[in-house]
Coordinates of C-alpha atoms and ligand atoms in Angstrom, one line a residue:
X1 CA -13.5 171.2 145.1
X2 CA -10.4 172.9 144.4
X3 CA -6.8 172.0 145.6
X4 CA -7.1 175.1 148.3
X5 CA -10.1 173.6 149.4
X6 CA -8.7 170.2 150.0
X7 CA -9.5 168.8 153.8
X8 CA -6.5 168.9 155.8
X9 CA -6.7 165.4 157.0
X10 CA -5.0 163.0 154.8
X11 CA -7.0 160.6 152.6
X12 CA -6.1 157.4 151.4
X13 CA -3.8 157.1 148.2
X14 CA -6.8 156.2 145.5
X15 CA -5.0 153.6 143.4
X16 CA -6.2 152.8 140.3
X17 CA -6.1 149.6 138.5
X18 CA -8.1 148.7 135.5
X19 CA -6.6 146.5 132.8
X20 CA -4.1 143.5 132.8
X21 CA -0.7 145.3 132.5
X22 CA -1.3 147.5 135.7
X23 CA -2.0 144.3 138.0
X24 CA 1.7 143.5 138.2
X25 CA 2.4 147.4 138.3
X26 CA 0.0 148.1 141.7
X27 CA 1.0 145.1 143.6
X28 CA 4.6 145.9 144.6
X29 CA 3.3 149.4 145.4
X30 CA 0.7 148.3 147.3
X31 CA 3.0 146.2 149.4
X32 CA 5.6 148.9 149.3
X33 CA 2.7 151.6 150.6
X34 CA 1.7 149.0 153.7
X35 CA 5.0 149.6 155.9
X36 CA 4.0 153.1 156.1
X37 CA 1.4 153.8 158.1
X38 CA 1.0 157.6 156.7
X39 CA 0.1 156.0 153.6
X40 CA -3.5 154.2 153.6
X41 CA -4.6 153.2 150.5
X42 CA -7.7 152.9 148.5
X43 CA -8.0 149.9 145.6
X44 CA -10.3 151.1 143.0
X45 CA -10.6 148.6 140.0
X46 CA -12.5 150.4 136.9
X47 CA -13.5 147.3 135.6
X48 CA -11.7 147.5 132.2
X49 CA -10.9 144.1 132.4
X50 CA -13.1 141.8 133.7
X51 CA -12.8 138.5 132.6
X52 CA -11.7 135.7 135.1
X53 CA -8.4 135.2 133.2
X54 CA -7.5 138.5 132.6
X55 CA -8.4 139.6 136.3
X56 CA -8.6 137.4 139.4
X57 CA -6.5 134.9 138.6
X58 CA -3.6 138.2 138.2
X59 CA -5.1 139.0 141.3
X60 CA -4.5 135.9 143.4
X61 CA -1.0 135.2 141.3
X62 CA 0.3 139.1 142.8
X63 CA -1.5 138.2 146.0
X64 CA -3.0 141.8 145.3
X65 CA -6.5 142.9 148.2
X66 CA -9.7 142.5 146.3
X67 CA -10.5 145.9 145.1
X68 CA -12.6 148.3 147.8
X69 CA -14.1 149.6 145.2
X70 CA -14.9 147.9 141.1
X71 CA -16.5 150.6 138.8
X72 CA -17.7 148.0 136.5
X73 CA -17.3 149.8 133.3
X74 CA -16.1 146.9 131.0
X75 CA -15.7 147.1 127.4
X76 CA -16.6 150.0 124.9
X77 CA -15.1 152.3 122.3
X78 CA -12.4 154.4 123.2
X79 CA -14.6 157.4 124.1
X80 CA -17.6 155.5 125.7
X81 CA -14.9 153.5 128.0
X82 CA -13.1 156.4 128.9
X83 CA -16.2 158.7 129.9
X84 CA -18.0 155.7 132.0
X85 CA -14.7 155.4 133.7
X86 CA -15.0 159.3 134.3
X87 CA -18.5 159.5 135.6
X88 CA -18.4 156.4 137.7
X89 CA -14.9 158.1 139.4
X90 CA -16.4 161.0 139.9
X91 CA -18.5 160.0 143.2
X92 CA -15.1 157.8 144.3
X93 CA -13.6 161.1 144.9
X94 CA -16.3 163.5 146.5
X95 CA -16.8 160.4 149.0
X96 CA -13.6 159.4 149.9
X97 CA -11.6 162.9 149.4
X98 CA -8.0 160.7 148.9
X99 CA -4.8 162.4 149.3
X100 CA -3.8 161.9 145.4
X101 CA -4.5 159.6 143.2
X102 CA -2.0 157.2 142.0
X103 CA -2.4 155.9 138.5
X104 CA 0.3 153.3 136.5
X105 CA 1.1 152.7 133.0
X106 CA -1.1 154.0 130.4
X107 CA -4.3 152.1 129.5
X108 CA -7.7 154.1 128.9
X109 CA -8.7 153.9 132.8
X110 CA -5.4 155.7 133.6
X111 CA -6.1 159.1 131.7
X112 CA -9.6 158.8 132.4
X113 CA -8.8 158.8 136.3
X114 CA -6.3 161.3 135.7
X115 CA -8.5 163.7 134.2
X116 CA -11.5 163.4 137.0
X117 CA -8.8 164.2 139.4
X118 CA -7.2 167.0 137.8
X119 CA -10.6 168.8 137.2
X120 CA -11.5 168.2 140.8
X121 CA -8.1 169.0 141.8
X122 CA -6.8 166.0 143.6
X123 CA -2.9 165.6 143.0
X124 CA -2.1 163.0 140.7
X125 CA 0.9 160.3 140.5
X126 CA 2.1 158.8 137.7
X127 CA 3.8 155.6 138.0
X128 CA 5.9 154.9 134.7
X129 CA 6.0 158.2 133.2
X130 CA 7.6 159.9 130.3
X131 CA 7.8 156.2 128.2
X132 CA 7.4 157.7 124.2
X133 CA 7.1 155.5 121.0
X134 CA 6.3 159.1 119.7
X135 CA 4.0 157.4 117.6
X136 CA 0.2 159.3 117.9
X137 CA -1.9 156.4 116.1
X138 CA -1.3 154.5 119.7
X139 CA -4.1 155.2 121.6
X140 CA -2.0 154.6 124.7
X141 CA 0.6 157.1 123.6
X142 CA -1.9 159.8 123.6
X143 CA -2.4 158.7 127.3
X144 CA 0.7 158.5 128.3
X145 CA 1.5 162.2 126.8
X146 CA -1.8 163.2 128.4
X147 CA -1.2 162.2 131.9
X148 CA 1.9 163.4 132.1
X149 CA 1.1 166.3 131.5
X150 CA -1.6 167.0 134.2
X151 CA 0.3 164.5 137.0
X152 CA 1.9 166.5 140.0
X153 CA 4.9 163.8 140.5
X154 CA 5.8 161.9 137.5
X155 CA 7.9 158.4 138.8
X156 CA 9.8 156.8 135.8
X157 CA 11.6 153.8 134.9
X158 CA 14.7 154.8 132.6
X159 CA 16.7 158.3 132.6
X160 CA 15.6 159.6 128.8
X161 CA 11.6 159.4 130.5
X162 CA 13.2 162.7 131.9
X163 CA 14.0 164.2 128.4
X164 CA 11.0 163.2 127.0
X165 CA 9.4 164.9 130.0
X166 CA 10.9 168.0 130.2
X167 CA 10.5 168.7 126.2
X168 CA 6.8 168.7 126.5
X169 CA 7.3 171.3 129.1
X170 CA 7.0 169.2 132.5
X171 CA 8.5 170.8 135.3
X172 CA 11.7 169.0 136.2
X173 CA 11.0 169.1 140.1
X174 CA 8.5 166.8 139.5
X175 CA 10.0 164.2 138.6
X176 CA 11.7 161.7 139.6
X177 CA 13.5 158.6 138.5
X178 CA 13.0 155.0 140.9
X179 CA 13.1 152.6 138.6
X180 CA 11.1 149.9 137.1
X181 CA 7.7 148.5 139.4
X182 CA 7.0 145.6 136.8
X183 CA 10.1 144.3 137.4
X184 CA 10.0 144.4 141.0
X185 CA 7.1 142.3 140.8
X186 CA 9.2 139.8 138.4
X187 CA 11.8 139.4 140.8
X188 CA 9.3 139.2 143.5
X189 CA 7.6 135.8 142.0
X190 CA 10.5 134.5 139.5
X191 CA 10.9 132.0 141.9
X192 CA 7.2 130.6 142.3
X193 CA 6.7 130.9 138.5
X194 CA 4.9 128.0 137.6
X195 CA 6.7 125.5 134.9
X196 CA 5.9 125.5 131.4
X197 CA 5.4 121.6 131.1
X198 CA 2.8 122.0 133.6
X199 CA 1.2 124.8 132.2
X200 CA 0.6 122.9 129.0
X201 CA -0.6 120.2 130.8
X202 CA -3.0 121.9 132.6
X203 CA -4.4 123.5 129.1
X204 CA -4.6 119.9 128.2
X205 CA -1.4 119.7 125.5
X206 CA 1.5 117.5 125.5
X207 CA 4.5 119.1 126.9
X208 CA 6.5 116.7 125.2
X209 CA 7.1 119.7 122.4
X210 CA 9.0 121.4 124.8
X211 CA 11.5 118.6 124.8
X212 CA 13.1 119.5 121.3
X213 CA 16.5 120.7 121.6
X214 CA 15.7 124.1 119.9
X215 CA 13.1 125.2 122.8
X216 CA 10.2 127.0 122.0
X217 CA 9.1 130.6 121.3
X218 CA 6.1 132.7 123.4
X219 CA 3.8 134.3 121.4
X220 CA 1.7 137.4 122.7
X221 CA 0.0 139.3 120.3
X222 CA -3.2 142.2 121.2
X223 CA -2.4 145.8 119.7
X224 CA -5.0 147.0 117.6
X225 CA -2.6 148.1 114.7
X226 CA -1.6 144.1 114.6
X227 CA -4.7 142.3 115.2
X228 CA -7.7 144.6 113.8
X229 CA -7.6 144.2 110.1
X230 CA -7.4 140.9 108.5
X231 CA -4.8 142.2 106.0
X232 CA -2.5 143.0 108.9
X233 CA -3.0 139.8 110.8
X234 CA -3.2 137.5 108.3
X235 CA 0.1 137.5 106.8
X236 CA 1.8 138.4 110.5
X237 CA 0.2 134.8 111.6
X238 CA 1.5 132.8 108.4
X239 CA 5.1 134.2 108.9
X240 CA 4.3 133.2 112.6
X241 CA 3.1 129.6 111.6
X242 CA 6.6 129.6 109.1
X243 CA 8.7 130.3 112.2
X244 CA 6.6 127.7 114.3
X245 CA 8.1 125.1 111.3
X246 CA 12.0 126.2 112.7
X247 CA 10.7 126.6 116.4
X248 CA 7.4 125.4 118.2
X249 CA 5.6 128.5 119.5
X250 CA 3.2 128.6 122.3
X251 CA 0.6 131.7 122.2
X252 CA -1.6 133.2 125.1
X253 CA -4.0 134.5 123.5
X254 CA -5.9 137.8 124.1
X255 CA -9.6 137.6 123.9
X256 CA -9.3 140.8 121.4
X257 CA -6.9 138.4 119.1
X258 CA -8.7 135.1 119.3
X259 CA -12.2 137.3 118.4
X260 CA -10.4 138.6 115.5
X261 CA -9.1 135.3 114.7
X262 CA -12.4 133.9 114.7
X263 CA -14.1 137.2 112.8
X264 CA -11.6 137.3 109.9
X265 CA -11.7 133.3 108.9
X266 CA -8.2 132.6 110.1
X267 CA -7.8 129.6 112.5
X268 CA -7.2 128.0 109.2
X269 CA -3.4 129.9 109.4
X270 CA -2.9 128.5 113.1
X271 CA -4.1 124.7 112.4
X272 CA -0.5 123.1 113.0
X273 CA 0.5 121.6 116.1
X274 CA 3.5 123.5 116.0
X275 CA 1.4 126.4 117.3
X276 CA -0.4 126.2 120.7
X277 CA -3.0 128.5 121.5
X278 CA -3.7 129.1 125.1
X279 CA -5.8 131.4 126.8
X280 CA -4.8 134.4 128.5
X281 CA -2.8 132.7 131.1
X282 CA -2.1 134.0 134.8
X283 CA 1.5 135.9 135.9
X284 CA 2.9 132.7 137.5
X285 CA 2.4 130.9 133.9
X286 CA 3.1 133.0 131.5
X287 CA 6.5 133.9 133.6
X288 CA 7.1 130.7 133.6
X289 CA 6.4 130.3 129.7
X290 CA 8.6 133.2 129.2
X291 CA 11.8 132.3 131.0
X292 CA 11.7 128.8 129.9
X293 CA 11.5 130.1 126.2
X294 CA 14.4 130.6 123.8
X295 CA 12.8 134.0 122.3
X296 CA 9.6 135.6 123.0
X297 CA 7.7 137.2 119.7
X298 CA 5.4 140.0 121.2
X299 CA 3.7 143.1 120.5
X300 CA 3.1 144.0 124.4
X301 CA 5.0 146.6 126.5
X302 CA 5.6 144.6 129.3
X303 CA 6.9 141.8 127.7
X304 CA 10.0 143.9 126.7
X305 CA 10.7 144.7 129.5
X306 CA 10.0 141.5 131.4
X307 CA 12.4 139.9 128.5
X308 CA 15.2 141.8 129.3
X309 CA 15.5 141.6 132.5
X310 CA 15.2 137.7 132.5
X311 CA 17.7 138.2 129.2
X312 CA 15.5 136.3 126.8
X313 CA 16.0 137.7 123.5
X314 CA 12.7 139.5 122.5
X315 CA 11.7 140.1 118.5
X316 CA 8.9 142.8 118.9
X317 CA 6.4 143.0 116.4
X318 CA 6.0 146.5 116.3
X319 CA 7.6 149.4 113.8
X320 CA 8.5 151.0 117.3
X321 CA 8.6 151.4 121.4
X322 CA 8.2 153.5 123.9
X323 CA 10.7 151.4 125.7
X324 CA 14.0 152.0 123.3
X325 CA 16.2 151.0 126.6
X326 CA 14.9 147.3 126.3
X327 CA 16.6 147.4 122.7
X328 CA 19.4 150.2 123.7
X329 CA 20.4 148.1 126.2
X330 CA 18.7 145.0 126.9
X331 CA 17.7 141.7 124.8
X332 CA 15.2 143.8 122.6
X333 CA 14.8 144.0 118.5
X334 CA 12.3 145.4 117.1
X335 CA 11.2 143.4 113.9
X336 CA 7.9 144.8 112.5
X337 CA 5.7 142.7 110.6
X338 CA 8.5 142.0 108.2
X339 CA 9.0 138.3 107.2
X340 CA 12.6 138.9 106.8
X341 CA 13.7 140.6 109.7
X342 CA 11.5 137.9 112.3
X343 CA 12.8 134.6 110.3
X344 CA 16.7 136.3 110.8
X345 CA 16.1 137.5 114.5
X346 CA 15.0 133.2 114.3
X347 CA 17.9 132.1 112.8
X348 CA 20.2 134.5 114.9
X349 CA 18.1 132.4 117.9
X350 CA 18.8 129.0 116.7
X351 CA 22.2 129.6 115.6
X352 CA 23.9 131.3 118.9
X353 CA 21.1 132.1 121.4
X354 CA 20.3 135.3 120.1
X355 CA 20.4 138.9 121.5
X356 CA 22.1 139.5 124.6
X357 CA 22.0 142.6 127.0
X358 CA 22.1 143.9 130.4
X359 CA 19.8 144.6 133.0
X360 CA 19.0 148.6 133.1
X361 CA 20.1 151.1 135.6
X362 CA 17.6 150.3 139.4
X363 CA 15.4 147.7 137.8
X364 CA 16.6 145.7 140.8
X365 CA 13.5 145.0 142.3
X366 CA 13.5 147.8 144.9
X367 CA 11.1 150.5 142.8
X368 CA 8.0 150.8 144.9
X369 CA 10.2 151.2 148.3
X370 CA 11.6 154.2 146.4
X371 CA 8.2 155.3 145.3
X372 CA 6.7 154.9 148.8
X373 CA 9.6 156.4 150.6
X374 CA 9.3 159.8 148.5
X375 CA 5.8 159.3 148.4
X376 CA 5.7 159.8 152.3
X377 CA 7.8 163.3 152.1
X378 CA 5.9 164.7 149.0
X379 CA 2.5 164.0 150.9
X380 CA 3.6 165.5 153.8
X381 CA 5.2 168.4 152.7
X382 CA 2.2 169.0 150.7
X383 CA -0.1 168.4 153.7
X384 CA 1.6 170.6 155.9
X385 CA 1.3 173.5 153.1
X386 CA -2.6 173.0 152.7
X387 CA -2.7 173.4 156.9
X388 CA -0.7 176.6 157.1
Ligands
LIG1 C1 -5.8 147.3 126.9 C2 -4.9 148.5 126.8 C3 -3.6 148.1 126.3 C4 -3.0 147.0 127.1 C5 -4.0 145.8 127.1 C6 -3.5 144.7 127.9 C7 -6.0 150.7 126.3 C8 -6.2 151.7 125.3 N1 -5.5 149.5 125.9 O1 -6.0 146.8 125.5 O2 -2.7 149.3 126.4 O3 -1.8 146.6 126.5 O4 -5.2 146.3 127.6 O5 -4.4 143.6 127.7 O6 -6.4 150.9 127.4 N2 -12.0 141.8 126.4 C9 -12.5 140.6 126.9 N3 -12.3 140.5 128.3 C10 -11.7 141.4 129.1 C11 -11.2 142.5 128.5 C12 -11.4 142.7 127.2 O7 -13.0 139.8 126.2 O8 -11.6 141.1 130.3 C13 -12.1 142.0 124.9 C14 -13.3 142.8 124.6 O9 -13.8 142.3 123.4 C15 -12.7 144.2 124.4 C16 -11.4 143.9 123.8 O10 -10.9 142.7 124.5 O11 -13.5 145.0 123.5 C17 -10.4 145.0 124.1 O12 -10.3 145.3 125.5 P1 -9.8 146.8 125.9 O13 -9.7 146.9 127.4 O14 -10.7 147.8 125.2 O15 -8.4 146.9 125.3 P2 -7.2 145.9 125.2 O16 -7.0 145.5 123.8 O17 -7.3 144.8 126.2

């Protein structure tokens, strides 16, 4: 069907969820979507995640619907998860002929959605666009690039998204800037987080480490270019295990990271009991791990963000981001792999609380309104065109 074609009675916004990071991304638009009544939506899960802890108990933390639809594609190579995503969308949209389709962040199941919609010619949103590490081996910067490029309004959460944007040739009138959903979500639950001496407890540890005067650091750790090769995340895990000596750390562990753990002989590395390992933990936890925690170590998007708006100083393990404003201007540094540079953000920790920032421009909680609001317009400006 092509975008001429289009019924003229408005469908449901499809929104698409399909891995961890986008639960916490869909849930304040969801809400945000529910005081207008011109804006019925449809949740379609694609089944990239799938485990309980990586998927309902997100669900039931975010107090997000159960999904109308779960494609059920699970896990698979790049190109074999993206084209089940792809054909199992497909049908989603001849059946239920939504309005647009409403993807977030920039996972595997977002392009994928994005791409079935644009050949079919549904109107896509993109919820956090124009975020660039401008750094091509990351499979998630190739879909970020990607869906911008195809999306019809691009939402984003910092003013250079805009630059990046427009230098790849999107159309300025598309875009426009709200602010940050994750962190309306953060502000939404900071105050039911759960506590961190609870959390252990209910992993079975003693939260008697906690008690030291120096705190404790959160570990999260799942990018392919850190965990995939043993020669990468060996050495990243003793210089974790050496920090652990200065500060205890608590990990949640990605099933990717513990399976490589496992695969590559290393649990040796992480036998202290200065390191806890925890498994993937729920949003109210690991917000609570996090703002109780003196640094977080992390190699995850959202983290950096969530970080600095709590303004907990944040090493990130990566040679770069696609979220420079959480280092610009919030509690951010990125550290690599190096030894040095993570024992000296440590030291920086333990010796005067580490990095300090400010909260960026409209991450105040208030993103999805905005997104709904202009949603609402856009829709119906773009209705009343297809009628005339
Ligand atoms: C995906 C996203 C990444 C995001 C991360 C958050 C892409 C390209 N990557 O990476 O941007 O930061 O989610 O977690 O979309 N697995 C399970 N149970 C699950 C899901 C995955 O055991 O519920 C294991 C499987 O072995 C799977 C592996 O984790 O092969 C990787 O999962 P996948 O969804 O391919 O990528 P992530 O590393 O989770």
């Amino acid at each position: 069907m092509k975008r001429e074609e289009l019924p003229s009675s408005m469908g449901p916004v499809a929104c698409i969820v399909g891995a961890r990071p986008n639960f916490m991304k869909m849930a304040p638009l969801l809400r945000a979507f529910s005081a207008y009544p011109q804006l019925p939506t449809l949740l379609v899960h694609t089944g990239q995640h799938y485990d309980a802890d990586m998927n309902d108990k997100l669900f039931a933390d975010l107090h997000l619907p159960a999904p109308e639809i779960n494609l059920g594609v699970g896990s698979g190579s790049h190109a074999v998860q993206t084209a089940e995503v792809m054909r199992r969308f497909e049908p989603v949209l001849d059946e239920r002929t939504p309005s647009c389709v409403l993807v977030v962040g920039d996972v595997n199941s977002t392009l994928a959605c994005s791409l079935v919609a644009v050949k079919k010619g549904f109107p896509i949103v993109h919820v956090e666009a124009g975020l660039r590490s401008f750094d091509r081996a990351m499979p998630e910067e190739i879909n970020r690039v990607l869906t911008d490029q195809i999306a019809d309004r691009l939402y984003t959460t910092e003013r250079t998204a805009h630059g990046n944007l427009v230098r790849e040739g999107v159309d300025p009138i598309r875009i426009r800037f709200v602010g940050n959903v994750m962190i309306d979500s953060l502000l939404a639950h900071r105050d039911s987080a759960r506590s961190s001496e609870s959390t252990l407890s209910a992993c079975g540890f003693d939260p008697a480490l906690l008690k030291q005067a120096s705190g404790y650091g959160v570990v999260t750790l799942h990018r392919p270019s850190n965990v995939d090769q043993p020669e990468t995340l060996g050495p990243l895990l003793s210089v974790l295990r050496e920090v652990s000596e200065k500060l205890p750390l608590i990990f949640a562990l990605h099933p990717r990271t513990r399976a490589n753990i496992e695969r590559f002989e290393l649990s040796h590395v992480i036998h202290t009991d200065r390191m806890i390992m925890l498994p993937p933990q729920g949003y109210l936890e690991m917000l609570g791990l996090v703002s109780g925690a003196a640094v977080a170590l992390t190699d995850s998007g959202g983290l950096q963000e969530e970080t600095t708006a709590l303004g907990i100083p944040c090493l990130t393990l990566r040679e770069n981001t696609e979220r420079m404003i959480t280092v610009e201007q919030g509690t951010n540094t990125l550290v690599g792999r190096d030894r040095d540079a993570i024992l000296r953000g440590i030291n920086e920790v333990l010796q005067s609380g580490g990095k300090r920032g400010r909260v960026p421009e409209l991450w105040d909680g208030r993103a999805a309104e905005r997104i709904a609001s202009d949603m609402s317009q856009w829709l119906a400006q773009r209705h009343s065109r297809v009628d005339a």
